[in-house]
XYZ file of C-alpha atoms in Angstrom:
564
model
C -71.816 106.168 -168.627
C -73.005 108.818 -166.107
C -71.549 107.032 -163.086
C -68.386 105.100 -162.201
C -68.397 101.384 -162.922
C -64.780 100.644 -162.006
C -65.827 97.902 -159.577
C -68.014 96.191 -162.167
C -65.429 96.548 -164.942
C -62.658 95.177 -162.708
C -64.690 92.131 -161.701
C -65.961 91.533 -165.243
C -62.556 91.894 -166.878
C -60.732 89.970 -164.159
C -63.081 86.986 -163.970
C -63.818 86.887 -167.705
C -60.189 86.949 -168.829
C -59.216 84.561 -166.013
C -61.837 82.099 -167.261
C -60.522 82.197 -170.845
C -56.833 81.976 -169.956
C -57.434 79.475 -167.152
C -59.278 77.241 -169.607
C -56.450 77.520 -172.161
C -53.877 76.746 -169.460
C -55.831 73.648 -168.397
C -56.052 72.474 -172.027
C -52.255 72.861 -172.276
C -51.927 70.726 -169.113
C -50.734 73.716 -167.092
C -52.173 74.793 -163.719
C -55.208 77.051 -164.161
C -53.660 79.631 -161.834
C -51.029 80.354 -164.523
C -53.900 81.633 -166.653
C -55.240 83.696 -163.752
C -51.844 85.359 -163.251
C -51.520 86.111 -166.966
C -54.994 87.638 -166.919
C -53.795 90.043 -164.238
C -50.709 90.964 -166.260
C -52.876 91.735 -169.310
C -55.306 94.032 -167.466
C -52.560 95.558 -165.319
C -51.033 99.029 -165.719
C -47.804 97.793 -167.308
C -49.347 96.375 -170.484
C -51.262 98.216 -173.248
C -55.046 98.175 -173.521
C -57.672 98.082 -170.777
C -56.350 98.790 -167.270
C -58.430 97.600 -164.324
C -58.611 99.483 -161.037
C -55.677 98.132 -159.034
C -56.938 99.401 -155.674
C -60.313 97.735 -156.117
C -58.689 94.522 -157.349
C -56.446 94.457 -154.264
C -59.447 94.806 -151.935
C -61.360 92.084 -153.766
C -58.296 89.868 -153.442
C -58.185 90.604 -149.702
C -61.767 89.350 -149.405
C -60.634 86.179 -151.173
C -57.858 85.730 -148.615
C -60.385 86.167 -145.785
C -62.821 83.603 -147.201
C -60.095 81.062 -147.924
C -58.611 81.332 -144.446
C -62.109 81.158 -142.940
C -62.689 77.922 -144.869
C -59.431 76.464 -143.556
C -60.411 77.403 -140.024
C -63.686 75.497 -140.457
C -61.637 72.319 -140.987
C -58.787 73.126 -138.582
C -59.399 72.802 -134.866
C -57.304 74.152 -132.021
C -56.252 70.562 -131.307
C -54.947 70.270 -134.878
C -52.910 73.435 -134.381
C -51.477 72.281 -131.065
C -50.702 68.838 -132.501
C -48.147 70.299 -134.928
C -46.681 72.984 -132.655
C -43.490 71.009 -131.981
C -42.543 71.140 -135.656
C -44.410 74.222 -136.947
C -43.153 76.691 -134.312
C -39.388 75.971 -134.336
C -39.432 75.089 -138.022
C -41.139 78.300 -139.152
C -38.963 80.558 -137.005
C -35.736 78.860 -138.126
C -36.828 78.910 -141.779
C -37.672 82.641 -141.594
C -34.210 83.283 -140.162
C -32.408 81.286 -142.859
C -34.432 82.785 -145.730
C -33.957 86.319 -144.368
C -30.184 85.784 -144.207
C -30.119 84.444 -147.776
C -32.213 87.303 -149.188
C -30.336 89.880 -147.118
C -26.960 88.581 -148.286
C -28.154 88.855 -151.879
C -29.249 92.476 -151.327
C -25.949 93.403 -149.652
C -24.073 91.881 -152.595
C -26.018 94.247 -154.859
C -24.870 97.190 -152.722
C -28.100 97.870 -150.837
C -28.177 99.196 -147.265
C -28.550 96.960 -144.188
C -32.146 98.117 -143.697
C -33.052 97.344 -147.303
C -31.385 93.933 -147.011
C -33.397 93.093 -143.877
C -36.758 94.072 -145.421
C -35.919 92.290 -148.672
C -34.915 89.094 -146.855
C -38.039 89.102 -144.700
C -40.228 89.587 -147.792
C -38.677 86.495 -149.378
C -39.043 84.414 -146.213
C -42.848 84.265 -145.903
C -45.015 82.086 -148.157
C -48.539 82.729 -149.438
C -51.245 80.947 -147.481
C -53.666 81.228 -150.414
C -51.302 79.447 -152.823
C -50.607 76.741 -150.245
C -54.297 76.065 -149.618
C -55.089 75.733 -153.311
C -52.202 73.279 -153.739
C -53.136 71.143 -150.719
C -56.815 71.061 -151.715
C -56.000 70.022 -155.293
C -53.852 67.168 -153.974
C -56.455 66.100 -151.413
C -54.029 66.362 -148.466
C -55.333 69.464 -146.685
C -56.813 67.314 -143.886
C -53.773 65.025 -143.649
C -51.169 65.369 -140.904
C -48.637 66.698 -143.416
C -51.192 69.235 -144.630
C -51.817 70.367 -141.052
C -48.082 70.806 -140.528
C -47.845 73.034 -143.615
C -50.864 75.132 -142.562
C -49.624 75.413 -138.976
C -46.182 76.430 -140.278
C -47.709 79.298 -142.278
C -49.887 80.386 -139.345
C -46.683 80.820 -137.313
C -45.136 82.744 -140.227
C -48.168 85.035 -140.386
C -47.983 85.735 -136.639
C -44.280 86.560 -136.975
C -44.974 88.934 -139.875
C -47.630 90.760 -137.811
C -44.893 91.606 -135.288
C -42.509 92.620 -138.083
C -45.043 95.019 -139.627
C -45.646 96.667 -136.248
C -41.942 96.987 -135.412
C -40.754 98.295 -138.778
C -41.968 101.940 -138.418
C -40.327 102.634 -135.016
C -37.119 100.901 -136.162
C -37.002 102.629 -139.568
C -34.666 105.425 -138.405
C -32.158 103.021 -136.889
C -32.194 100.937 -140.079
C -31.465 103.888 -142.359
C -34.995 104.898 -143.341
C -37.281 107.758 -142.376
C -37.741 107.848 -138.599
C -41.216 108.271 -137.158
C -41.782 111.437 -135.165
C -42.746 110.981 -131.506
C -42.586 107.220 -131.830
C -43.229 105.137 -128.725
C -40.296 103.261 -127.152
C -39.575 99.928 -128.811
C -40.330 97.855 -125.722
C -43.685 99.579 -125.379
C -44.577 98.940 -129.034
C -43.577 95.277 -128.798
C -45.426 94.760 -125.528
C -48.588 96.394 -126.866
C -48.475 94.250 -130.010
C -48.083 91.016 -128.051
C -50.892 92.099 -125.734
C -53.196 92.852 -128.683
C -52.495 89.557 -130.472
C -52.825 87.588 -127.240
C -56.055 89.390 -126.382
C -57.539 88.628 -129.787
C -56.649 84.929 -129.605
C -58.003 84.656 -126.065
C -61.226 86.459 -126.975
C -61.835 84.201 -129.963
C -61.092 80.977 -128.085
C -62.944 81.853 -124.880
C -65.889 83.951 -126.093
C -66.018 83.197 -129.802
C -66.180 79.402 -129.374
C -69.457 79.834 -127.500
C -70.980 82.898 -129.140
C -70.573 82.214 -132.858
C -71.924 78.634 -132.914
C -74.937 79.908 -130.914
C -75.518 82.713 -133.450
C -75.271 80.253 -136.333
C -77.816 77.985 -134.626
C -80.256 80.874 -134.153
C -79.974 81.821 -137.829
C -80.430 78.186 -138.878
C -83.677 78.011 -136.904
C -85.208 80.615 -139.232
C -85.064 78.076 -142.078
C -83.718 80.700 -144.486
C -80.821 79.522 -146.647
C -80.016 83.102 -147.672
C -79.685 84.191 -144.036
C -77.478 81.202 -143.277
C -75.124 82.009 -146.159
C -75.159 85.692 -145.203
C -74.299 84.808 -141.610
C -71.315 82.721 -142.709
C -69.925 85.363 -145.081
C -70.605 88.197 -142.633
C -68.808 86.310 -139.868
C -65.758 85.690 -142.051
C -65.409 89.235 -143.375
C -66.585 91.166 -140.312
C -64.449 89.295 -137.789
C -61.420 89.565 -140.076
C -61.926 93.321 -140.425
C -62.599 93.836 -136.718
C -59.519 91.830 -135.749
C -57.350 94.054 -137.961
C -58.988 97.310 -136.804
C -59.117 96.556 -133.076
C -56.226 94.158 -132.463
C -53.803 94.864 -135.295
C -53.656 91.298 -136.612
C -53.942 90.530 -140.320
C -57.220 89.923 -142.150
C -56.062 86.384 -142.906
C -55.385 85.469 -139.269
C -58.648 87.037 -138.124
C -60.635 85.016 -140.654
C -58.714 81.843 -139.779
C -59.606 82.098 -136.092
C -63.199 82.970 -137.007
C -63.409 79.696 -138.916
C -61.805 77.787 -136.025
C -64.393 78.986 -133.512
C -67.249 78.468 -136.006
C -66.069 74.882 -136.337
C -67.535 74.225 -132.884
C -70.991 74.457 -134.483
C -72.664 71.316 -135.787
C -73.348 73.258 -138.987
C -69.675 73.868 -139.797
C -69.713 71.491 -142.783
C -72.736 73.255 -144.229
C -71.028 76.593 -143.646
C -68.004 75.382 -145.587
C -70.183 74.236 -148.482
C -72.226 77.452 -148.603
C -69.121 79.655 -148.742
C -67.262 77.505 -151.294
C -68.458 79.250 -154.514
C -67.553 82.698 -153.180
C -64.203 81.424 -151.890
C -63.279 80.068 -155.314
C -64.361 83.209 -157.175
C -62.486 85.599 -154.898
C -59.421 83.325 -154.837
C -59.251 83.772 -158.616
C -59.346 87.542 -158.105
C -56.412 87.216 -155.706
C -54.245 85.677 -158.422
C -55.455 88.259 -160.938
C -54.483 91.080 -158.553
C -50.984 89.570 -158.159
C -50.585 89.549 -161.925
C -51.664 93.212 -162.123
C -48.771 94.245 -159.882
C -46.163 92.657 -162.142
C -44.107 94.783 -164.549
C -42.775 92.458 -167.299
C -39.952 94.900 -168.107
C -38.065 93.783 -165.007
C -37.450 90.444 -166.745
C -35.578 92.290 -169.508
C -33.815 94.921 -167.407
C -32.713 92.691 -164.476
C -32.881 89.037 -165.591
C -29.978 87.808 -163.427
C -31.356 89.495 -160.317
C -34.785 87.957 -160.959
C -33.202 84.506 -161.290
C -31.305 85.025 -158.028
C -34.515 86.005 -156.221
C -36.375 82.975 -157.603
C -33.460 80.746 -156.551
C -33.696 82.005 -152.957
C -37.466 81.456 -152.884
C -37.630 78.087 -154.639
C -34.287 76.523 -153.685
C -32.968 78.314 -150.616
C -36.198 78.270 -148.603
C -37.090 74.754 -149.702
C -33.717 73.226 -148.849
C -33.698 74.989 -145.481
C -37.236 73.799 -144.669
C -36.451 70.239 -145.785
C -33.334 70.122 -143.611
C -35.234 71.507 -140.615
C -38.071 68.970 -140.898
C -35.579 66.112 -141.253
C -33.566 67.452 -138.304
C -36.750 67.247 -136.235
C -36.850 63.551 -137.217
C -39.898 63.589 -139.490
C -40.154 61.438 -142.652
C -38.740 62.425 -146.035
C -42.230 62.697 -147.574
C -43.280 65.247 -144.943
C -40.075 67.219 -145.496
C -40.573 67.348 -149.277
C -44.219 68.430 -148.938
C -43.368 71.244 -146.520
C -40.529 72.317 -148.842
C -42.870 72.534 -151.833
C -45.385 74.446 -149.701
C -42.823 77.161 -148.942
C -41.369 77.478 -152.464
C -43.381 80.654 -153.169
C -44.157 84.069 -151.701
C -47.347 86.099 -151.661
C -49.536 88.571 -149.840
C -47.359 89.384 -146.817
C -44.354 89.856 -149.102
C -46.218 92.596 -151.008
C -47.234 94.322 -147.768
C -43.669 94.247 -146.439
C -42.293 95.574 -149.712
C -44.833 98.413 -149.800
C -44.133 99.408 -146.193
C -40.378 99.233 -146.742
C -40.729 101.490 -149.757
C -42.884 104.043 -147.904
C -40.407 104.158 -145.002
C -37.464 104.721 -147.345
C -35.874 101.424 -146.374
C -35.920 99.706 -149.754
C -35.302 100.923 -153.322
C -38.054 100.798 -155.932
C -36.351 97.965 -157.823
C -36.664 95.844 -154.676
C -40.449 95.836 -154.935
C -40.253 94.955 -158.646
C -37.931 92.028 -157.908
C -40.199 90.759 -155.104
C -43.221 90.893 -157.412
C -41.326 89.089 -160.186
C -40.226 86.414 -157.731
C -43.788 86.045 -156.466
C -45.288 85.666 -159.927
C -42.734 83.094 -161.092
C -42.758 81.098 -157.842
C -46.579 80.995 -157.696
C -46.815 79.911 -161.326
C -44.275 77.103 -160.853
C -45.439 75.955 -157.408
C -47.801 73.212 -158.707
C -44.817 71.727 -160.555
C -42.875 71.214 -157.313
C -45.847 69.484 -155.698
C -46.187 67.160 -158.682
C -42.516 66.178 -158.311
C -42.794 65.120 -154.641
C -43.811 61.495 -155.221
C -41.381 60.853 -158.144
C -38.537 62.521 -156.247
C -39.207 60.499 -153.102
C -39.335 57.291 -155.133
C -36.141 58.201 -157.014
C -34.254 59.043 -153.798
C -35.376 55.818 -152.117
C -34.310 53.745 -155.127
C -30.835 55.258 -155.485
C -29.700 56.550 -152.111
C -29.432 54.422 -148.999
C -29.206 57.681 -147.039
C -32.710 58.629 -148.204
C -34.075 55.236 -147.184
C -32.424 55.678 -143.823
C -34.254 58.961 -143.258
C -37.567 57.110 -143.210
C -36.239 54.162 -141.257
C -34.244 55.875 -138.534
C -33.630 54.296 -135.182
C -36.522 55.822 -133.259
C -38.362 53.929 -130.522
C -41.750 54.863 -131.991
C -40.832 53.780 -135.537
C -41.248 50.094 -134.716
C -43.450 48.018 -132.464
C -41.977 47.141 -129.066
C -40.650 43.608 -128.617
C -43.230 43.143 -125.862
C -46.151 43.529 -128.327
C -48.652 40.679 -127.983
C -48.697 38.072 -130.762
C -52.320 38.794 -131.672
C -51.260 42.235 -132.972
C -48.646 40.702 -135.275
C -50.775 38.279 -137.292
C -54.308 38.400 -138.761
C -54.672 41.932 -137.396
C -56.045 45.106 -138.988
C -53.532 47.776 -140.002
C -55.187 51.169 -139.503
C -53.468 54.070 -141.299
C -54.386 57.323 -139.576
C -55.854 58.057 -136.157
C -57.774 61.252 -136.889
C -61.503 61.850 -136.604
C -62.328 58.870 -138.842
C -59.548 56.609 -137.603
C -60.518 57.044 -133.953
C -64.075 55.911 -134.660
C -62.887 52.882 -136.604
C -60.515 51.975 -133.773
C -63.297 52.277 -131.188
C -65.486 49.910 -133.223
C -62.635 47.401 -133.601
C -62.031 47.479 -129.856
C -65.734 46.992 -129.157
C -65.629 43.776 -131.216
C -62.237 42.694 -129.818
C -60.529 42.891 -133.239
C -56.755 43.423 -132.878
C -55.306 46.336 -134.831
C -52.087 48.304 -135.303
C -52.145 52.055 -135.942
C -49.740 53.715 -138.413
C -49.731 57.472 -137.782
C -47.483 60.410 -138.791
C -48.124 62.435 -135.631
C -45.255 61.371 -133.385
C -46.763 62.836 -130.210
C -50.052 61.040 -130.874
C -48.249 57.710 -131.343
C -46.541 58.274 -128.006
C -49.891 58.818 -126.293
C -51.352 55.706 -127.968
C -48.423 53.626 -126.735
C -48.999 54.910 -123.197
C -52.663 53.894 -123.512
C -51.663 50.354 -124.514
C -52.490 50.688 -128.226
C -50.153 49.016 -130.730
C -48.933 51.913 -132.905
C -45.993 52.825 -135.138
C -44.878 56.275 -136.180
C -44.191 57.246 -139.795
C -45.636 57.866 -143.248
C -47.458 54.737 -144.424
C -46.486 55.596 -147.998
C -43.005 54.442 -146.956
C -42.833 50.607 -147.124
C -40.788 50.484 -143.903
C -43.726 51.792 -141.877
C -46.158 49.147 -143.152
C -43.505 46.491 -142.650
C -43.165 47.573 -139.005
C -46.963 47.343 -138.702
C -46.645 43.696 -139.890
C -48.848 44.268 -142.941
C -47.381 41.108 -144.495
C -49.439 39.000 -142.068
C -52.446 41.320 -141.660
C -56.027 40.565 -142.668
C -57.109 44.089 -143.621
C -55.454 47.401 -144.450
C -57.651 50.421 -143.646
C -56.559 53.819 -145.003
C -58.468 56.350 -142.891
C -56.439 59.422 -143.884
C -57.407 62.008 -146.497
C -54.230 61.533 -148.541
C -55.147 60.983 -152.170
C -51.529 61.565 -153.210
C -49.990 58.529 -151.462
C -52.860 56.050 -151.110
C -51.881 54.137 -154.266
C -48.362 53.700 -152.961
C -49.737 52.298 -149.697
C -51.919 49.859 -151.653
C -49.025 48.762 -153.849
C -46.779 48.117 -150.861
C -49.490 46.185 -148.990
C -50.343 43.932 -151.960
C -46.668 43.305 -152.736
C -46.027 42.142 -149.170
C -49.399 40.419 -148.736
C -51.249 39.574 -151.996
C -54.303 38.278 -150.118
C -54.826 41.347 -147.933
C -58.204 43.115 -147.966
C -58.028 46.900 -148.462
C -60.509 49.557 -147.330
C -59.990 53.195 -148.329
C -61.576 56.519 -147.459
C -62.196 59.105 -150.191
C -63.751 62.569 -150.464
C -63.937 62.785 -154.250
C -66.341 60.722 -156.356
C -64.024 60.555 -159.373
C -61.061 59.647 -157.184
C -63.136 56.943 -155.471
C -64.072 55.416 -158.828
C -60.448 55.392 -160.029
C -59.216 53.859 -156.774
C -61.803 51.094 -156.943
C -60.786 50.303 -160.537
C -57.021 50.538 -160.137
C -56.519 48.950 -156.705
C -59.562 46.654 -156.351
C -60.051 48.218 -152.920
C -63.320 48.806 -151.118
C -63.684 52.598 -151.280
C -65.988 54.525 -148.967
C -67.131 57.937 -150.181
C -68.307 60.181 -147.354
C -71.406 61.611 -149.046
C -72.425 58.225 -150.451
C -72.198 56.458 -147.094
C -74.093 59.269 -145.367
C -76.868 59.088 -147.952
C -77.122 55.316 -147.600
C -77.286 55.508 -143.807
C -79.990 58.178 -143.953
C -81.938 56.211 -146.574
C -81.852 53.045 -144.429
C -83.124 55.022 -141.446
C -85.912 56.591 -143.521
C -86.975 53.194 -144.899
C -86.985 51.716 -141.379
C -89.145 54.538 -140.061
C -91.502 54.414 -143.048
C -91.933 50.639 -142.670
C -92.744 51.040 -138.973
C -95.614 53.468 -139.644
C -98.923 51.572 -139.841
C -100.833 51.864 -143.134
């Protein structure tokens, strides 16, 4: 052809092959992303046949990261981020330290330099936000408290890696790499970086929270769907790019904060829906681009080293994260979910490896090992999530220690002895006190119906207790939590959390302790709602269905009031 079509050929080959292999993987009961990764390997430079443009694929993947993080921001408010700061901030920093020490020790054992060991350990310490989001969305727990902890944890990791990327060049000489000429003093570089990141966050929260919802409203007033979609996509990509160019933060963090400030608009749900098809398509290209970077020969030339790297990522990081969450006195289920979330590495790992290589800090085989570890850990990550519920059940059944983790002596884990009798019998047990739970609680209070809240956010339970609300802290999937909420004598169990993974366990516990209890469940997925209604005999409320019914009733009322 007379002109270059590398962009078109990369998209066509990447999406087309991903569709075929993703479909085959799904038919073999494997995660579809395994097919996407294999598609990247096939069209990559290390396998025979067609080779896609790696640079273009990487940029397309970066757009996917932006759109995914923008979508998360649309569902993740500043209050959600602050609510998990007590676990996400210390947990992420401690986990990065432990994983860096494990990876660094492995590199030193292989005879690498101290600088190479540090870069290698840091690359293994940070998980992929994209992989995490896909896993949480598939399980239906992205909006749950545990999901918010995992997302908040990775936001802290991303912020830490921004500082690492800025500090690596001026420190390269001291670490054994190529020193930068005329580099600024370290304290000046660190101070400027903190000032830039802080300035970006302040600008987005102070100015962006007012400006972007107003812009979205003005575009909506035109009545053009194309302009609305264009506004959403332009906001995600443009703000992400500007944040990286002007403030030095990553594309992912820029897009995440763009989504957070756009969430202030009443059209945030529509924005999320309009951007969903593009988010999914570009997310596939992200996995394809990861596969393109992988050289299969490393599996033959360095199999033991690859296994060691995978062990650090999947076992070392996960065990460290689990221990940290448990040490902060959170339930076993939360600890296992966070552990599975971190049992992989991704985009920041590739950036760190590339920078370390360019600065002469890390050998070439280090990048190959990081890519091999990323590919294997991403492909196996859905397996670890699927093992959470069986593992938790197995540990509870066989180890009294595991049962004790969810039933520890904590003042918020049981109702005070001074709780009024009306909250202990014929009451409503309300699981979750988020956006939906708060509205249900307000309605119950308005009709003087006693209720007990079961909530995983420990700080929120403390505030509810101070406000005089009967509340217990813990994961309601654990029988001990529902027992403390006196579900055995309750009239109704209301599950107001978006936790499709554990809702059946809550139902089973409630009906075992109280066969006559009424159950009301919230669901986001029509198929999931149908299965829940069949399997648990619960009353299931589907968001879109209830909204449509409410609107239809209002329309009928208005139509009936109009004279003929």
